[in-house]
Structures are given as C-alpha cells and as structure tokens.
Amino acid sequence: QLCVVAGGGVGSSGNLFGLGVAAGNAGTITIGCTGSEEEGIGDVYGGANAADINSDITLNITGGKINRVFGGNNASGSISGGIVVNVNWNTENPCGVNYLGNVYGAGNLAQYGSASSNKGNYPAVNILNGTVSGHVFGGGLGESAIVYGNPQVTIGDNNASHTAIVTGDVYGGGDAANVVGTPVVKVVNDCNTQIGNVYGGGNYGFSLGEANIYIT
C-alpha cells in the first residue's frame, strides 16, 4: 500500500505512479494530502508508466491537490486486473487545499484489457464525497486508450453527510478513446449530488455495446 502525504517533496508538475517501470502488482494507492496551496501532484496513475500489471488496482483519493487522475497506465502496458478509483475526501481532517481535475477510470494513452483476453474485469470510478473540477470518464483519454470491458461510473451515495460535485460532465465511456463493452453510469441523486451533463457513452470515442444510465 502506497500512502502519499507530501509536505513539500512533490512539485506541481510532478506525476505519481502506483507502479514504476517493472511489471508486478500495484495493489492499493491512497492519497490523503499533497501539502499547501502551492504544492500538489501533476497527474496520478493507479498503474504504471509503461509496464504490465498483474493484479487489481485500487486508487483512493481522500484529499490533495491533483491535476488529473488515471486509474490505468500512462503510455503503454497491460492491466490484467480490475481498477477502482474512489474519490472520498476526508473533510473532518483536511490537509492543505483539495483540488481535483479530470478523472479517468482507464489510461492516458495505454489501453485496458485486450480483445483476445477479457476476464470480465473493468475500470470503476466512484465519486462519493468531494468536488471534481472537470469531467469524469469511465474510460480513457487518448485514442489509443481503448477499454476492453464494461466501465462503471457512480456519482454520489446515500450518506447524508457526503457531497458529490462534478462541475463538468460525466461520461460512461472515454474521451477520445473507444469502449469495446457496455458503459454504466449510476447517479445517486440525493440533495447533495451536483453534476453537469450525463452521457452513457464517450465524448469523441464510441461504445460498442449499449450505454446504460441509472438515476435514482
């Protein structure tokens, strides 16, 4: 388990990878603090830059100043396990300034899964408590960040003390990346959930399967 509590060692242009350059297991990554208002992390990857990952990935964001969050890899490499990205700010014990830009369940340029080997795993993004000052995608960013699986996005929960806010839009699929599967978006629409537009599919990328939206 990797816990990041950066009191001054991480610059605003620095990126954080849950796994570095060698193939292996990523496990659980928790980010709870990145320092003062002037400090933060550029991009956070639950996976690696360009390495294979042979396990599930859980990325917990409980605070900090972060430009973008990716559940998957950056440039390349395969992920054989599932991905879970949880945004659940710790509002009782905040540390510094909380800021979070776009959130992606999958990778930047790296694809998730493959056409020949899909074990039923998928990337999942859960915005439970906190503010995303951008968009939320179940899939990846670039055209090559294809998702072979069924990404799931959940906004809000049934906890009355939680506030889930997405100032941008919510996509079950990716940005420019396609999804070879069925995206699912769930919105728990209590009084504390605030979001922009909701799309079952992607922004520019297409989804091969059906796109499902559930609003409670």
PDB file of C-alpha atoms in Angstrom:
ATOM      1  CA  GLN A   1       0.000   0.000   0.000  1.00  0.00           C
ATOM      2  CA  LEU A   2       1.339   3.385  -1.029  1.00  0.00           C
ATOM      3  CA  CYS A   3       0.275   6.405   1.008  1.00  0.00           C
ATOM      4  CA  VAL A   4       1.267   9.849  -0.219  1.00  0.00           C
ATOM      5  CA  VAL A   5       1.478  12.647   2.317  1.00  0.00           C
ATOM      6  CA  ALA A   6       3.685  15.187   0.597  1.00  0.00           C
ATOM      7  CA  GLY A   7       4.625  18.133   2.770  1.00  0.00           C
ATOM      8  CA  GLY A   8       6.844  19.717   0.142  1.00  0.00           C
ATOM      9  CA  GLY A   9       8.531  16.992  -1.857  1.00  0.00           C
ATOM     10  CA  VAL A  10       6.126  16.857  -4.795  1.00  0.00           C
ATOM     11  CA  GLY A  11       6.070  19.696  -7.283  1.00  0.00           C
ATOM     12  CA  SER A  12       3.036  20.864  -9.228  1.00  0.00           C
ATOM     13  CA  SER A  13       4.489  19.385 -12.439  1.00  0.00           C
ATOM     14  CA  GLY A  14       5.354  16.003 -10.945  1.00  0.00           C
ATOM     15  CA  ASN A  15       3.452  12.819 -11.747  1.00  0.00           C
ATOM     16  CA  LEU A  16       2.815   9.903  -9.413  1.00  0.00           C
ATOM     17  CA  PHE A  17       2.655   6.256 -10.488  1.00  0.00           C
ATOM     18  CA  GLY A  18       1.339   3.487  -8.291  1.00  0.00           C
ATOM     19  CA  LEU A  19       3.785   1.176 -10.087  1.00  0.00           C
ATOM     20  CA  GLY A  20       7.019   2.352 -11.638  1.00  0.00           C
ATOM     21  CA  VAL A  21       8.681   0.693 -14.629  1.00  0.00           C
ATOM     22  CA  ALA A  22       8.800  -3.011 -13.778  1.00  0.00           C
ATOM     23  CA  ALA A  23       5.961  -5.474 -14.170  1.00  0.00           C
ATOM     24  CA  GLY A  24       4.303  -6.529 -10.946  1.00  0.00           C
ATOM     25  CA  ASN A  25       1.449  -5.916  -8.545  1.00  0.00           C
ATOM     26  CA  ALA A  26       0.066  -2.447  -7.923  1.00  0.00           C
ATOM     27  CA  GLY A  27      -2.352  -3.067  -5.039  1.00  0.00           C
ATOM     28  CA  THR A  28      -3.832  -0.095  -3.164  1.00  0.00           C
ATOM     29  CA  ILE A  29      -2.722   3.507  -3.529  1.00  0.00           C
ATOM     30  CA  THR A  30      -4.053   6.131  -1.111  1.00  0.00           C
ATOM     31  CA  ILE A  31      -3.508   9.877  -1.453  1.00  0.00           C
ATOM     32  CA  GLY A  32      -4.576  11.910   1.525  1.00  0.00           C
ATOM     33  CA  CYS A  33      -2.508  15.079   1.348  1.00  0.00           C
ATOM     34  CA  THR A  34      -0.176  16.843  -1.049  1.00  0.00           C
ATOM     35  CA  GLY A  35       0.862  19.849   1.025  1.00  0.00           C
ATOM     36  CA  SER A  36      -0.010  23.526   0.969  1.00  0.00           C
ATOM     37  CA  GLU A  37      -1.865  25.545  -1.647  1.00  0.00           C
ATOM     38  CA  GLU A  38       1.316  25.945  -3.747  1.00  0.00           C
ATOM     39  CA  GLU A  39       2.102  22.222  -3.734  1.00  0.00           C
ATOM     40  CA  GLY A  40       0.473  19.311  -5.463  1.00  0.00           C
ATOM     41  CA  ILE A  41       0.768  16.488  -7.967  1.00  0.00           C
ATOM     42  CA  GLY A  42       0.516  16.802 -11.723  1.00  0.00           C
ATOM     43  CA  ASP A  43      -1.096  13.509 -12.728  1.00  0.00           C
ATOM     44  CA  VAL A  44      -1.790  10.383 -10.690  1.00  0.00           C
ATOM     45  CA  TYR A  45      -1.796   6.915 -12.258  1.00  0.00           C
ATOM     46  CA  GLY A  46      -3.103   3.903 -10.405  1.00  0.00           C
ATOM     47  CA  GLY A  47      -0.993   1.804 -12.756  1.00  0.00           C
ATOM     48  CA  ALA A  48       2.408   2.342 -14.320  1.00  0.00           C
ATOM     49  CA  ASN A  49       4.035   4.477 -16.972  1.00  0.00           C
ATOM     50  CA  ALA A  50       4.587   1.631 -19.444  1.00  0.00           C
ATOM     51  CA  ALA A  51       4.655  -1.679 -17.554  1.00  0.00           C
ATOM     52  CA  ASP A  52       2.372  -4.693 -17.190  1.00  0.00           C
ATOM     53  CA  ILE A  53       0.304  -5.055 -14.011  1.00  0.00           C
ATOM     54  CA  ASN A  54      -0.848  -8.482 -12.907  1.00  0.00           C
ATOM     55  CA  SER A  55      -3.302  -7.564 -10.151  1.00  0.00           C
ATOM     56  CA  ASP A  56      -6.245  -5.376  -9.221  1.00  0.00           C
ATOM     57  CA  ILE A  57      -5.735  -1.645  -8.672  1.00  0.00           C
ATOM     58  CA  THR A  58      -7.492   0.437  -6.031  1.00  0.00           C
ATOM     59  CA  LEU A  59      -6.817   4.174  -6.035  1.00  0.00           C
ATOM     60  CA  ASN A  60      -8.246   6.137  -3.087  1.00  0.00           C
ATOM     61  CA  ILE A  61      -8.246   9.940  -3.248  1.00  0.00           C
ATOM     62  CA  THR A  62      -9.092  11.319   0.187  1.00  0.00           C
ATOM     63  CA  GLY A  63      -7.594  14.760  -0.368  1.00  0.00           C
ATOM     64  CA  GLY A  64      -4.815  16.728  -2.028  1.00  0.00           C
ATOM     65  CA  LYS A  65      -4.218  18.979  -4.997  1.00  0.00           C
ATOM     66  CA  ILE A  66      -4.160  16.847  -8.146  1.00  0.00           C
ATOM     67  CA  ASN A  67      -4.289  17.855 -11.806  1.00  0.00           C
ATOM     68  CA  ARG A  68      -5.702  14.625 -13.261  1.00  0.00           C
ATOM     69  CA  VAL A  69      -6.349  11.077 -12.051  1.00  0.00           C
ATOM     70  CA  PHE A  70      -5.992   7.958 -14.205  1.00  0.00           C
ATOM     71  CA  GLY A  71      -6.884   4.542 -12.866  1.00  0.00           C
ATOM     72  CA  GLY A  72      -4.769   2.837 -15.515  1.00  0.00           C
ATOM     73  CA  ASN A  73      -1.378   3.309 -17.183  1.00  0.00           C
ATOM     74  CA  ASN A  74       0.176   6.261 -18.937  1.00  0.00           C
ATOM     75  CA  ALA A  75       1.925   5.311 -22.200  1.00  0.00           C
ATOM     76  CA  SER A  76       1.562   1.540 -22.569  1.00  0.00           C
ATOM     77  CA  GLY A  77       1.484  -1.785 -20.722  1.00  0.00           C
ATOM     78  CA  SER A  78      -1.362  -4.149 -19.970  1.00  0.00           C
ATOM     79  CA  ILE A  79      -3.505  -4.466 -16.844  1.00  0.00           C
ATOM     80  CA  SER A  80      -4.973  -7.890 -16.183  1.00  0.00           C
ATOM     81  CA  GLY A  81      -6.966  -6.977 -13.060  1.00  0.00           C
ATOM     82  CA  GLY A  82      -9.812  -4.640 -12.261  1.00  0.00           C
ATOM     83  CA  ILE A  83      -9.498  -0.927 -11.478  1.00  0.00           C
ATOM     84  CA  VAL A  84     -11.358   1.018  -8.792  1.00  0.00           C
ATOM     85  CA  VAL A  85     -10.944   4.783  -8.369  1.00  0.00           C
ATOM     86  CA  ASN A  86     -12.576   6.200  -5.232  1.00  0.00           C
ATOM     87  CA  VAL A  87     -12.864   9.936  -4.562  1.00  0.00           C
ATOM     88  CA  ASN A  88     -13.890  10.345  -0.937  1.00  0.00           C
ATOM     89  CA  TRP A  89     -12.451  13.476   0.614  1.00  0.00           C
ATOM     90  CA  ASN A  90     -11.694  13.446   4.299  1.00  0.00           C
ATOM     91  CA  THR A  91     -13.453  16.657   5.267  1.00  0.00           C
ATOM     92  CA  GLU A  92     -13.005  16.096   9.015  1.00  0.00           C
ATOM     93  CA  ASN A  93      -9.197  16.228   8.855  1.00  0.00           C
ATOM     94  CA  PRO A  94      -8.269  18.192   5.727  1.00  0.00           C
ATOM     95  CA  CYS A  95      -4.618  18.795   4.845  1.00  0.00           C
ATOM     96  CA  GLY A  96      -3.823  21.771   2.669  1.00  0.00           C
ATOM     97  CA  VAL A  97      -6.042  22.553  -0.312  1.00  0.00           C
ATOM     98  CA  ASN A  98      -8.186  19.954  -2.041  1.00  0.00           C
ATOM     99  CA  TYR A  99      -8.390  20.211  -5.827  1.00  0.00           C
ATOM    100  CA  LEU A 100      -9.098  17.553  -8.429  1.00  0.00           C
ATOM    101  CA  GLY A 101      -9.290  17.969 -12.210  1.00  0.00           C
ATOM    102  CA  ASN A 102     -10.437  15.351 -14.718  1.00  0.00           C
ATOM    103  CA  VAL A 103     -10.867  11.753 -13.521  1.00  0.00           C
ATOM    104  CA  TYR A 104     -10.417   8.749 -15.829  1.00  0.00           C
ATOM    105  CA  GLY A 105     -11.123   5.151 -14.924  1.00  0.00           C
ATOM    106  CA  ALA A 106      -8.640   3.871 -17.503  1.00  0.00           C
ATOM    107  CA  GLY A 107      -5.392   5.138 -19.037  1.00  0.00           C
ATOM    108  CA  ASN A 108      -3.935   8.154 -20.746  1.00  0.00           C
ATOM    109  CA  LEU A 109      -2.554   6.515 -23.921  1.00  0.00           C
ATOM    110  CA  ALA A 110      -2.464   2.914 -22.679  1.00  0.00           C
ATOM    111  CA  GLN A 111      -5.378   0.595 -23.382  1.00  0.00           C
ATOM    112  CA  TYR A 112      -7.109  -1.500 -20.747  1.00  0.00           C
ATOM    113  CA  GLY A 113      -7.562  -5.224 -21.344  1.00  0.00           C
ATOM    114  CA  SER A 114      -7.426  -6.732 -24.816  1.00  0.00           C
ATOM    115  CA  ALA A 115      -9.709  -8.110 -27.483  1.00  0.00           C
ATOM    116  CA  SER A 116      -8.275 -11.610 -27.050  1.00  0.00           C
ATOM    117  CA  SER A 117      -8.249 -11.752 -23.251  1.00  0.00           C
ATOM    118  CA  ASN A 118     -11.136 -10.229 -21.328  1.00  0.00           C
ATOM    119  CA  LYS A 119     -11.678 -11.852 -17.936  1.00  0.00           C
ATOM    120  CA  GLY A 120     -14.718  -9.782 -17.019  1.00  0.00           C
ATOM    121  CA  ASN A 121     -12.710  -7.084 -15.242  1.00  0.00           C
ATOM    122  CA  TYR A 122     -13.456  -3.396 -15.743  1.00  0.00           C
ATOM    123  CA  PRO A 123     -12.495   0.101 -14.562  1.00  0.00           C
ATOM    124  CA  ALA A 124     -14.837   1.690 -11.995  1.00  0.00           C
ATOM    125  CA  VAL A 125     -14.955   5.314 -10.823  1.00  0.00           C
ATOM    126  CA  ASN A 126     -16.817   6.254  -7.642  1.00  0.00           C
ATOM    127  CA  ILE A 127     -17.223   9.946  -6.755  1.00  0.00           C
ATOM    128  CA  LEU A 128     -18.564   9.644  -3.214  1.00  0.00           C
ATOM    129  CA  ASN A 129     -17.576  12.846  -1.435  1.00  0.00           C
ATOM    130  CA  GLY A 130     -15.681  15.802  -2.862  1.00  0.00           C
ATOM    131  CA  THR A 131     -15.516  18.051  -5.909  1.00  0.00           C
ATOM    132  CA  VAL A 132     -14.233  17.167  -9.356  1.00  0.00           C
ATOM    133  CA  SER A 133     -13.382  20.463 -11.066  1.00  0.00           C
ATOM    134  CA  GLY A 134     -13.525  18.899 -14.507  1.00  0.00           C
ATOM    135  CA  HIS A 135     -15.041  15.871 -16.218  1.00  0.00           C
ATOM    136  CA  VAL A 136     -15.405  12.251 -15.113  1.00  0.00           C
ATOM    137  CA  PHE A 137     -14.810   9.403 -17.590  1.00  0.00           C
ATOM    138  CA  GLY A 138     -15.238   5.689 -17.052  1.00  0.00           C
ATOM    139  CA  GLY A 139     -12.785   5.038 -19.880  1.00  0.00           C
ATOM    140  CA  GLY A 140      -9.502   6.527 -21.073  1.00  0.00           C
ATOM    141  CA  LEU A 141      -8.252   9.753 -22.610  1.00  0.00           C
ATOM    142  CA  GLY A 142      -6.324   9.357 -25.894  1.00  0.00           C
ATOM    143  CA  GLU A 143      -7.487   7.429 -28.959  1.00  0.00           C
ATOM    144  CA  SER A 144      -5.186   4.519 -28.115  1.00  0.00           C
ATOM    145  CA  ALA A 145      -6.582   4.192 -24.550  1.00  0.00           C
ATOM    146  CA  ILE A 146      -9.269   1.712 -25.607  1.00  0.00           C
ATOM    147  CA  VAL A 147     -11.163  -0.106 -22.853  1.00  0.00           C
ATOM    148  CA  TYR A 148     -11.991  -3.763 -23.421  1.00  0.00           C
ATOM    149  CA  GLY A 149     -14.572  -4.154 -20.694  1.00  0.00           C
ATOM    150  CA  ASN A 150     -17.635  -2.524 -19.165  1.00  0.00           C
ATOM    151  CA  PRO A 151     -16.613   0.680 -17.339  1.00  0.00           C
ATOM    152  CA  GLN A 152     -18.809   1.795 -14.467  1.00  0.00           C
ATOM    153  CA  VAL A 153     -19.198   5.297 -13.039  1.00  0.00           C
ATOM    154  CA  THR A 154     -21.069   6.097  -9.835  1.00  0.00           C
ATOM    155  CA  ILE A 155     -21.714   9.655  -8.648  1.00  0.00           C
ATOM    156  CA  GLY A 156     -22.951  10.156  -5.076  1.00  0.00           C
ATOM    157  CA  ASP A 157     -24.036   7.750  -2.364  1.00  0.00           C
ATOM    158  CA  ASN A 158     -26.683   7.541   0.330  1.00  0.00           C
ATOM    159  CA  ASN A 159     -24.596   9.172   3.044  1.00  0.00           C
ATOM    160  CA  ALA A 160     -26.333  12.421   4.043  1.00  0.00           C
ATOM    161  CA  SER A 161     -23.028  13.958   5.189  1.00  0.00           C
ATOM    162  CA  HIS A 162     -21.415  13.466   1.763  1.00  0.00           C
ATOM    163  CA  THR A 163     -21.493  15.934  -1.116  1.00  0.00           C
ATOM    164  CA  ALA A 164     -20.547  14.695  -4.586  1.00  0.00           C
ATOM    165  CA  ILE A 165     -19.971  17.501  -7.089  1.00  0.00           C
ATOM    166  CA  VAL A 166     -18.800  17.281 -10.704  1.00  0.00           C
ATOM    167  CA  THR A 167     -18.550  20.752 -12.208  1.00  0.00           C
ATOM    168  CA  GLY A 168     -18.065  19.301 -15.682  1.00  0.00           C
ATOM    169  CA  ASP A 169     -19.796  16.394 -17.378  1.00  0.00           C
ATOM    170  CA  VAL A 170     -19.958  12.652 -16.657  1.00  0.00           C
ATOM    171  CA  TYR A 171     -19.220  10.052 -19.343  1.00  0.00           C
ATOM    172  CA  GLY A 172     -19.565   6.313 -19.048  1.00  0.00           C
ATOM    173  CA  GLY A 173     -17.024   5.893 -21.844  1.00  0.00           C
ATOM    174  CA  GLY A 174     -13.765   7.637 -22.663  1.00  0.00           C
ATOM    175  CA  ASP A 175     -12.793  10.996 -24.090  1.00  0.00           C
ATOM    176  CA  ALA A 176     -11.247  10.195 -27.478  1.00  0.00           C
ATOM    177  CA  ALA A 177     -10.895   6.513 -26.573  1.00  0.00           C
ATOM    178  CA  ASN A 178     -13.374   3.845 -27.633  1.00  0.00           C
ATOM    179  CA  VAL A 179     -15.005   1.319 -25.308  1.00  0.00           C
ATOM    180  CA  VAL A 180     -15.450  -2.246 -26.506  1.00  0.00           C
ATOM    181  CA  GLY A 181     -18.111  -3.059 -23.957  1.00  0.00           C
ATOM    182  CA  THR A 182     -21.130  -1.648 -22.153  1.00  0.00           C
ATOM    183  CA  PRO A 183     -20.614   1.516 -20.048  1.00  0.00           C
ATOM    184  CA  VAL A 184     -22.794   2.036 -16.990  1.00  0.00           C
ATOM    185  CA  VAL A 185     -23.414   5.356 -15.218  1.00  0.00           C
ATOM    186  CA  LYS A 186     -25.212   5.485 -11.877  1.00  0.00           C
ATOM    187  CA  VAL A 187     -26.256   8.781 -10.278  1.00  0.00           C
ATOM    188  CA  VAL A 188     -27.459   8.701  -6.682  1.00  0.00           C
ATOM    189  CA  ASN A 189     -29.467  11.876  -6.887  1.00  0.00           C
ATOM    190  CA  ASP A 190     -29.861  12.915  -3.281  1.00  0.00           C
ATOM    191  CA  CYS A 191     -29.878  16.609  -2.382  1.00  0.00           C
ATOM    192  CA  ASN A 192     -26.075  16.669  -2.122  1.00  0.00           C
ATOM    193  CA  THR A 193     -25.263  15.449  -5.634  1.00  0.00           C
ATOM    194  CA  GLN A 194     -24.474  18.138  -8.220  1.00  0.00           C
ATOM    195  CA  ILE A 195     -23.338  17.304 -11.755  1.00  0.00           C
ATOM    196  CA  GLY A 196     -23.324  18.682 -15.278  1.00  0.00           C
ATOM    197  CA  ASN A 197     -24.480  16.708 -18.297  1.00  0.00           C
ATOM    198  CA  VAL A 198     -24.545  12.901 -18.126  1.00  0.00           C
ATOM    199  CA  TYR A 199     -23.619  10.741 -21.128  1.00  0.00           C
ATOM    200  CA  GLY A 200     -23.781   6.977 -21.151  1.00  0.00           C
ATOM    201  CA  GLY A 201     -21.166   6.751 -23.896  1.00  0.00           C
ATOM    202  CA  GLY A 202     -17.959   8.669 -24.540  1.00  0.00           C
ATOM    203  CA  ASN A 203     -17.105  12.180 -25.630  1.00  0.00           C
ATOM    204  CA  TYR A 204     -15.500  11.589 -29.042  1.00  0.00           C
ATOM    205  CA  GLY A 205     -14.975   7.847 -28.713  1.00  0.00           C
ATOM    206  CA  PHE A 206     -17.740   5.332 -29.410  1.00  0.00           C
ATOM    207  CA  SER A 207     -19.044   2.466 -27.289  1.00  0.00           C
ATOM    208  CA  LEU A 208     -19.538  -0.883 -28.981  1.00  0.00           C
ATOM    209  CA  GLY A 209     -22.183  -2.096 -26.530  1.00  0.00           C
ATOM    210  CA  GLU A 210     -25.254  -0.497 -25.040  1.00  0.00           C
ATOM    211  CA  ALA A 211     -24.836   2.542 -22.797  1.00  0.00           C
ATOM    212  CA  ASN A 212     -26.833   2.483 -19.573  1.00  0.00           C
ATOM    213  CA  ILE A 213     -27.709   5.387 -17.269  1.00  0.00           C
ATOM    214  CA  TYR A 214     -29.438   4.893 -13.918  1.00  0.00           C
ATOM    215  CA  ILE A 215     -30.572   7.929 -11.921  1.00  0.00           C
ATOM    216  CA  THR A 216     -32.091   7.255  -8.518  1.00  0.00           C
TER     217      THR A 216
END
